[in-house]
PDB file of C-alpha atoms in Angstrom:
ATOM      1  CA  MET A   1      75.481 -52.726  55.941  1.00 42.00           C
ATOM      2  CA  LEU A   2      74.534 -56.454  56.339  1.00 52.00           C
ATOM      3  CA  THR A   3      77.344 -58.310  57.314  1.00 53.00           C
ATOM      4  CA  THR A   4      76.713 -62.324  58.297  1.00 65.00           C
ATOM      5  CA  GLU A   5      79.559 -65.136  57.976  1.00 76.00           C
ATOM      6  CA  ASN A   6      79.939 -66.934  54.938  1.00 87.00           C
ATOM      7  CA  ARG A   7      79.234 -70.430  56.281  1.00 91.00           C
ATOM      8  CA  LEU A   8      81.641 -71.960  53.383  1.00 92.00           C
ATOM      9  CA  GLN A   9      84.628 -70.076  53.392  1.00 91.00           C
ATOM     10  CA  GLU A  10      83.980 -71.321  57.513  1.00 92.00           C
ATOM     11  CA  ARG A  11      84.830 -74.619  55.958  1.00 93.00           C
ATOM     12  CA  LEU A  12      86.833 -74.426  53.871  1.00 92.00           C
ATOM     13  CA  ALA A  13      89.109 -72.626  56.079  1.00 91.00           C
ATOM     14  CA  LYS A  14      89.892 -74.904  58.912  1.00 91.00           C
ATOM     15  CA  HIS A  15      91.233 -77.872  55.569  1.00 88.00           C
ATOM     16  CA  THR A  16      94.313 -76.503  56.435  1.00 80.00           C
ATOM     17  CA  GLY A  17      97.849 -77.467  55.961  1.00 76.00           C
ATOM     18  CA  ALA A  18      97.742 -81.594  57.056  1.00 76.00           C
ATOM     19  CA  THR A  19      93.983 -81.319  56.882  1.00 80.00           C
ATOM     20  CA  SER A  20      93.800 -79.217  53.024  1.00 91.00           C
ATOM     21  CA  LEU A  21      91.422 -80.684  51.090  1.00 94.00           C
ATOM     22  CA  HIS A  22      92.483 -82.128  47.537  1.00 95.00           C
ATOM     23  CA  TRP A  23      90.433 -81.321  44.285  1.00 97.00           C
ATOM     24  CA  SER A  24      90.644 -83.007  40.735  1.00 97.00           C
ATOM     25  CA  LYS A  25      89.334 -81.490  37.738  1.00 96.00           C
ATOM     26  CA  HIS A  26      87.301 -82.683  34.715  1.00 95.00           C
ATOM     27  CA  ASN A  27      85.224 -81.504  32.327  1.00 94.00           C
ATOM     28  CA  ALA A  28      81.778 -79.914  33.507  1.00 95.00           C
ATOM     29  CA  ALA A  29      80.460 -81.984  30.782  1.00 92.00           C
ATOM     30  CA  ASN A  30      80.451 -85.345  32.760  1.00 93.00           C
ATOM     31  CA  PHE A  31      79.712 -84.164  36.377  1.00 93.00           C
ATOM     32  CA  GLN A  32      76.230 -84.333  37.306  1.00 93.00           C
ATOM     33  CA  PHE A  33      74.621 -80.503  38.954  1.00 96.00           C
ATOM     34  CA  PRO A  34      71.431 -80.065  40.052  1.00 95.00           C
ATOM     35  CA  PRO A  35      69.369 -77.776  37.550  1.00 95.00           C
ATOM     36  CA  LEU A  36      68.566 -74.092  38.304  1.00 94.00           C
ATOM     37  CA  THR A  37      65.872 -72.253  36.596  1.00 92.00           C
ATOM     38  CA  GLU A  38      67.309 -68.787  35.572  1.00 90.00           C
ATOM     39  CA  GLU A  39      64.823 -67.950  37.845  1.00 90.00           C
ATOM     40  CA  ASN A  40      66.668 -69.613  40.726  1.00 90.00           C
ATOM     41  CA  ILE A  41      70.295 -68.201  39.200  1.00 92.00           C
ATOM     42  CA  GLY A  42      67.665 -63.972  39.953  1.00 89.00           C
ATOM     43  CA  ASP A  43      66.730 -64.500  43.410  1.00 89.00           C
ATOM     44  CA  LEU A  44      70.016 -65.173  44.240  1.00 89.00           C
ATOM     45  CA  THR A  45      71.748 -61.862  42.031  1.00 87.00           C
ATOM     46  CA  PHE A  46      70.851 -58.331  43.006  1.00 78.00           C
ATOM     47  CA  GLY A  47      70.088 -57.553  39.188  1.00 76.00           C
ATOM     48  CA  SER A  48      71.349 -58.791  35.918  1.00 83.00           C
ATOM     49  CA  TYR A  49      74.626 -57.104  36.215  1.00 85.00           C
ATOM     50  CA  GLN A  50      76.298 -60.395  37.800  1.00 87.00           C
ATOM     51  CA  ILE A  51      74.763 -62.617  34.558  1.00 88.00           C
ATOM     52  CA  ARG A  52      75.723 -60.520  32.337  1.00 87.00           C
ATOM     53  CA  MET A  53      79.063 -60.831  33.591  1.00 90.00           C
ATOM     54  CA  ALA A  54      78.567 -65.061  34.229  1.00 91.00           C
ATOM     55  CA  LYS A  55      77.726 -64.960  30.138  1.00 88.00           C
ATOM     56  CA  SER A  56      80.925 -63.644  29.775  1.00 88.00           C
ATOM     57  CA  ASP A  57      83.228 -65.046  31.924  1.00 91.00           C
ATOM     58  CA  ILE A  58      81.465 -69.001  30.956  1.00 91.00           C
ATOM     59  CA  ILE A  59      83.628 -68.376  27.536  1.00 88.00           C
ATOM     60  CA  GLU A  60      86.831 -66.968  29.126  1.00 89.00           C
ATOM     61  CA  HIS A  61      86.540 -70.131  31.004  1.00 90.00           C
ATOM     62  CA  ILE A  62      85.625 -72.368  27.674  1.00 90.00           C
ATOM     63  CA  ARG A  63      88.616 -73.884  26.471  1.00 89.00           C
ATOM     64  CA  GLN A  64      89.554 -76.396  23.498  1.00 86.00           C
ATOM     65  CA  SER A  65      89.576 -79.999  24.880  1.00 86.00           C
ATOM     66  CA  GLN A  66      92.985 -81.924  25.253  1.00 85.00           C
ATOM     67  CA  THR A  67      91.506 -85.243  24.823  1.00 86.00           C
ATOM     68  CA  ASN A  68      89.262 -84.080  21.372  1.00 84.00           C
ATOM     69  CA  GLU A  69      90.557 -80.539  19.226  1.00 80.00           C
ATOM     70  CA  GLU A  70      86.693 -80.536  18.009  1.00 80.00           C
ATOM     71  CA  GLU A  71      85.590 -80.308  21.192  1.00 85.00           C
ATOM     72  CA  MET A  72      85.409 -77.493  23.835  1.00 88.00           C
ATOM     73  CA  GLU A  73      85.113 -78.046  27.572  1.00 92.00           C
ATOM     74  CA  PHE A  74      84.668 -76.164  30.677  1.00 94.00           C
ATOM     75  CA  ILE A  75      86.881 -77.620  33.893  1.00 95.00           C
ATOM     76  CA  VAL A  76      85.756 -77.831  36.696  1.00 97.00           C
ATOM     77  CA  GLU A  77      87.704 -79.429  40.044  1.00 97.00           C
ATOM     78  CA  LEU A  78      85.500 -81.850  42.389  1.00 97.00           C
ATOM     79  CA  CYS A  79      86.468 -81.876  46.045  1.00 97.00           C
ATOM     80  CA  ASN A  80      87.828 -85.680  47.143  1.00 96.00           C
ATOM     81  CA  GLU A  81      86.886 -85.157  50.731  1.00 95.00           C
ATOM     82  CA  HIS A  82      83.091 -84.039  50.326  1.00 95.00           C
ATOM     83  CA  ASP A  83      81.129 -84.753  47.072  1.00 95.00           C
ATOM     84  CA  ASP A  84      78.767 -81.561  47.542  1.00 97.00           C
ATOM     85  CA  LEU A  85      81.264 -79.549  46.741  1.00 98.00           C
ATOM     86  CA  VAL A  86      82.439 -78.065  43.155  1.00 98.00           C
ATOM     87  CA  ARG A  87      85.054 -75.721  42.149  1.00 97.00           C
ATOM     88  CA  ALA A  88      86.608 -73.316  39.274  1.00 97.00           C
ATOM     89  CA  ARG A  89      89.064 -70.986  38.953  1.00 96.00           C
ATOM     90  CA  PHE A  90      88.296 -68.023  36.652  1.00 95.00           C
ATOM     91  CA  GLN A  91      91.307 -65.782  35.371  1.00 89.00           C
ATOM     92  CA  SER A  92      90.802 -61.942  36.875  1.00 84.00           C
ATOM     93  CA  ARG A  93      89.248 -59.326  35.000  1.00 80.00           C
ATOM     94  CA  HIS A  94      91.993 -57.062  36.223  1.00 77.00           C
ATOM     95  CA  SER A  95      95.253 -59.205  36.505  1.00 75.00           C
ATOM     96  CA  ASN A  96      96.124 -61.817  33.863  1.00 74.00           C
ATOM     97  CA  ASN A  97      98.254 -63.701  36.558  1.00 80.00           C
ATOM     98  CA  LYS A  98      95.762 -63.953  38.869  1.00 89.00           C
ATOM     99  CA  ASN A  99      92.195 -66.163  39.001  1.00 91.00           C
ATOM    100  CA  HIS A 100      89.670 -66.078  41.578  1.00 94.00           C
ATOM    101  CA  ILE A 101      88.525 -69.614  43.047  1.00 95.00           C
ATOM    102  CA  ALA A 102      85.010 -70.230  43.557  1.00 96.00           C
ATOM    103  CA  THR A 103      83.361 -72.658  45.274  1.00 97.00           C
ATOM    104  CA  VAL A 104      80.002 -73.962  45.475  1.00 97.00           C
ATOM    105  CA  GLN A 105      77.690 -76.196  48.174  1.00 97.00           C
ATOM    106  CA  PHE A 106      75.118 -78.353  47.607  1.00 97.00           C
ATOM    107  CA  ASP A 107      72.384 -80.557  47.843  1.00 96.00           C
ATOM    108  CA  HIS A 108      70.814 -82.668  44.931  1.00 91.00           C
ATOM    109  CA  HIS A 109      67.921 -83.605  47.284  1.00 91.00           C
ATOM    110  CA  LYS A 110      66.682 -80.365  47.940  1.00 91.00           C
ATOM    111  CA  GLN A 111      63.973 -77.884  46.435  1.00 88.00           C
ATOM    112  CA  GLN A 112      66.923 -75.018  46.266  1.00 89.00           C
ATOM    113  CA  PRO A 113      69.767 -77.126  46.153  1.00 95.00           C
ATOM    114  CA  ILE A 114      72.507 -73.785  46.315  1.00 95.00           C
ATOM    115  CA  ASP A 115      73.647 -75.100  50.279  1.00 94.00           C
ATOM    116  CA  GLY A 116      76.637 -72.062  50.047  1.00 94.00           C
ATOM    117  CA  TRP A 117      78.836 -70.646  47.880  1.00 94.00           C
ATOM    118  CA  TYR A 118      82.052 -68.646  48.316  1.00 94.00           C
ATOM    119  CA  CYS A 119      85.054 -67.299  45.746  1.00 94.00           C
ATOM    120  CA  THR A 120      88.388 -64.719  45.982  1.00 92.00           C
ATOM    121  CA  CYS A 121      87.277 -62.423  44.362  1.00 90.00           C
ATOM    122  CA  SER A 122      87.506 -58.944  46.715  1.00 79.00           C
ATOM    123  CA  THR A 123      83.624 -59.175  46.359  1.00 74.00           C
ATOM    124  CA  ASP A 124      82.240 -61.805  47.556  1.00 56.00           C
ATOM    125  CA  ALA A 125      82.708 -63.329  51.395  1.00 60.00           C
ATOM    126  CA  ARG A 126      79.693 -62.497  51.657  1.00 58.00           C
ATOM    127  CA  GLU A 127      76.678 -64.654  52.030  1.00 60.00           C
ATOM    128  CA  VAL A 128      73.875 -61.725  50.299  1.00 68.00           C
ATOM    129  CA  ASP A 129      73.944 -61.820  46.496  1.00 78.00           C
ATOM    130  CA  ILE A 130      76.700 -64.059  44.732  1.00 91.00           C
ATOM    131  CA  CYS A 131      79.577 -62.443  42.274  1.00 92.00           C
ATOM    132  CA  SER A 132      79.743 -63.111  38.691  1.00 92.00           C
ATOM    133  CA  HIS A 133      82.288 -65.643  39.430  1.00 95.00           C
ATOM    134  CA  ILE A 134      79.663 -67.492  41.307  1.00 95.00           C
ATOM    135  CA  THR A 135      76.551 -67.207  38.845  1.00 95.00           C
ATOM    136  CA  ALA A 136      78.353 -68.293  36.355  1.00 95.00           C
ATOM    137  CA  LEU A 137      79.704 -71.569  37.175  1.00 97.00           C
ATOM    138  CA  LEU A 138      76.328 -71.744  38.594  1.00 96.00           C
ATOM    139  CA  TRP A 139      74.710 -71.070  35.377  1.00 95.00           C
ATOM    140  CA  HIS A 140      77.301 -73.088  33.314  1.00 95.00           C
ATOM    141  CA  LEU A 141      76.280 -75.995  35.845  1.00 96.00           C
ATOM    142  CA  GLY A 142      73.308 -75.265  36.931  1.00 95.00           C
ATOM    143  CA  VAL A 143      70.506 -73.806  33.426  1.00 93.00           C
ATOM    144  CA  ASN A 144      73.133 -74.572  30.896  1.00 91.00           C
ATOM    145  CA  THR A 145      73.762 -78.152  32.053  1.00 88.00           C
ATOM    146  CA  ALA A 146      77.188 -77.856  31.121  1.00 87.00           C
ATOM    147  CA  VAL A 147      76.591 -77.615  27.123  1.00 87.00           C
ATOM    148  CA  ILE A 148      78.822 -75.654  25.160  1.00 82.00           C
ATOM    149  CA  ALA A 149      76.832 -74.337  21.900  1.00 73.00           C
ATOM    150  CA  THR A 150      80.221 -75.109  20.307  1.00 62.00           C
ATOM    151  CA  ASP A 151      78.902 -73.372  16.796  1.00 61.00           C
ATOM    152  CA  ASN A 152      78.741 -69.619  18.779  1.00 57.00           C
ATOM    153  CA  HIS A 153      82.065 -69.689  20.316  1.00 55.00           C
ATOM    154  CA  PRO A 154      85.128 -68.062  19.272  1.00 56.00           C
ATOM    155  CA  LEU A 155      87.908 -69.942  19.240  1.00 55.00           C
ATOM    156  CA  PHE A 156      84.707 -73.085  17.719  1.00 54.00           C
ATOM    157  CA  ALA A 157      87.431 -74.167  14.732  1.00 53.00           C
ATOM    158  CA  SER A 158      84.350 -73.602  11.856  1.00 53.00           C
ATOM    159  CA  ARG A 159      83.885 -69.716  13.383  1.00 55.00           C
ATOM    160  CA  LEU A 160      87.935 -69.479  12.665  1.00 52.00           C
ATOM    161  CA  ILE A 161      87.916 -70.702   9.694  1.00 55.00           C
ATOM    162  CA  ARG A 162      85.016 -68.543   8.725  1.00 59.00           C
ATOM    163  CA  ALA A 163      86.847 -65.445   9.891  1.00 59.00           C
ATOM    164  CA  ILE A 164      90.178 -66.247   7.385  1.00 62.00           C
ATOM    165  CA  ASP A 165      87.611 -67.250   4.617  1.00 62.00           C
ATOM    166  CA  ASP A 166      86.283 -64.048   5.364  1.00 63.00           C
ATOM    167  CA  SER A 167      89.059 -61.915   5.209  1.00 58.00           C
ATOM    168  CA  THR A 168      90.849 -63.426   2.368  1.00 59.00           C
ATOM    169  CA  HIS A 169      87.654 -62.641   0.437  1.00 55.00           C
ATOM    170  CA  PHE A 170      88.578 -58.693   1.669  1.00 51.00           C
ATOM    171  CA  SER A 171      92.198 -58.898   0.608  1.00 47.00           C
ATOM    172  CA  GLU A 172      91.584 -60.179  -2.422  1.00 51.00           C
ATOM    173  CA  ASN A 173      88.517 -57.301  -3.263  1.00 50.00           C
ATOM    174  CA  ASP A 174      90.831 -55.013  -1.851  1.00 50.00           C
ATOM    175  CA  SER A 175      93.380 -55.589  -4.184  1.00 50.00           C
ATOM    176  CA  SER A 176      91.696 -55.951  -7.027  1.00 50.00           C
ATOM    177  CA  LEU A 177      90.634 -52.704  -5.941  1.00 52.00           C
ATOM    178  CA  ASP A 178      93.622 -51.591  -6.040  1.00 53.00           C
ATOM    179  CA  ASP A 179      94.005 -53.449  -9.680  1.00 56.00           C
ATOM    180  CA  LEU A 180      91.319 -50.338 -11.366  1.00 56.00           C
ATOM    181  CA  SER A 181      92.860 -47.318  -9.426  1.00 53.00           C
TER     182      SER A 181
END
């Protein structure tokens, strides 16, 4: 088995107790992250499984904005002490009361801007290959450039209204069939 020390994990571990890092929450749309391509992400994963899982992680992480009901947001946490760190908390697929924190170290000035990653999930204290949480964070910030296609999101208001309208029409059709009997 290939094992290497995760440098970002070690860096984060140095900041505990009195020297702990402070993080502030931001809408990812307001954060400048280096652009990435699908190929960049593919180079960091061993196959398409993480990418498929990441897309559902992104959808699960998107929430309705607290400042504008018509907007959706993807919340990231920025490190107050180091401007090369960003993280996001993802809900565990297996436990409702557990979150996984995916942290990425990046450098805007490099051709391959991702310097390191660490996730608190059981699969990602490694430096080779990335878990779906890291993939989701990189995909949304780098490939999607933090743009949320609101018409495709299941919580978008117009989608909910269409679903209600569809169910109302179905109920009306169902009751008219009852009248024929």
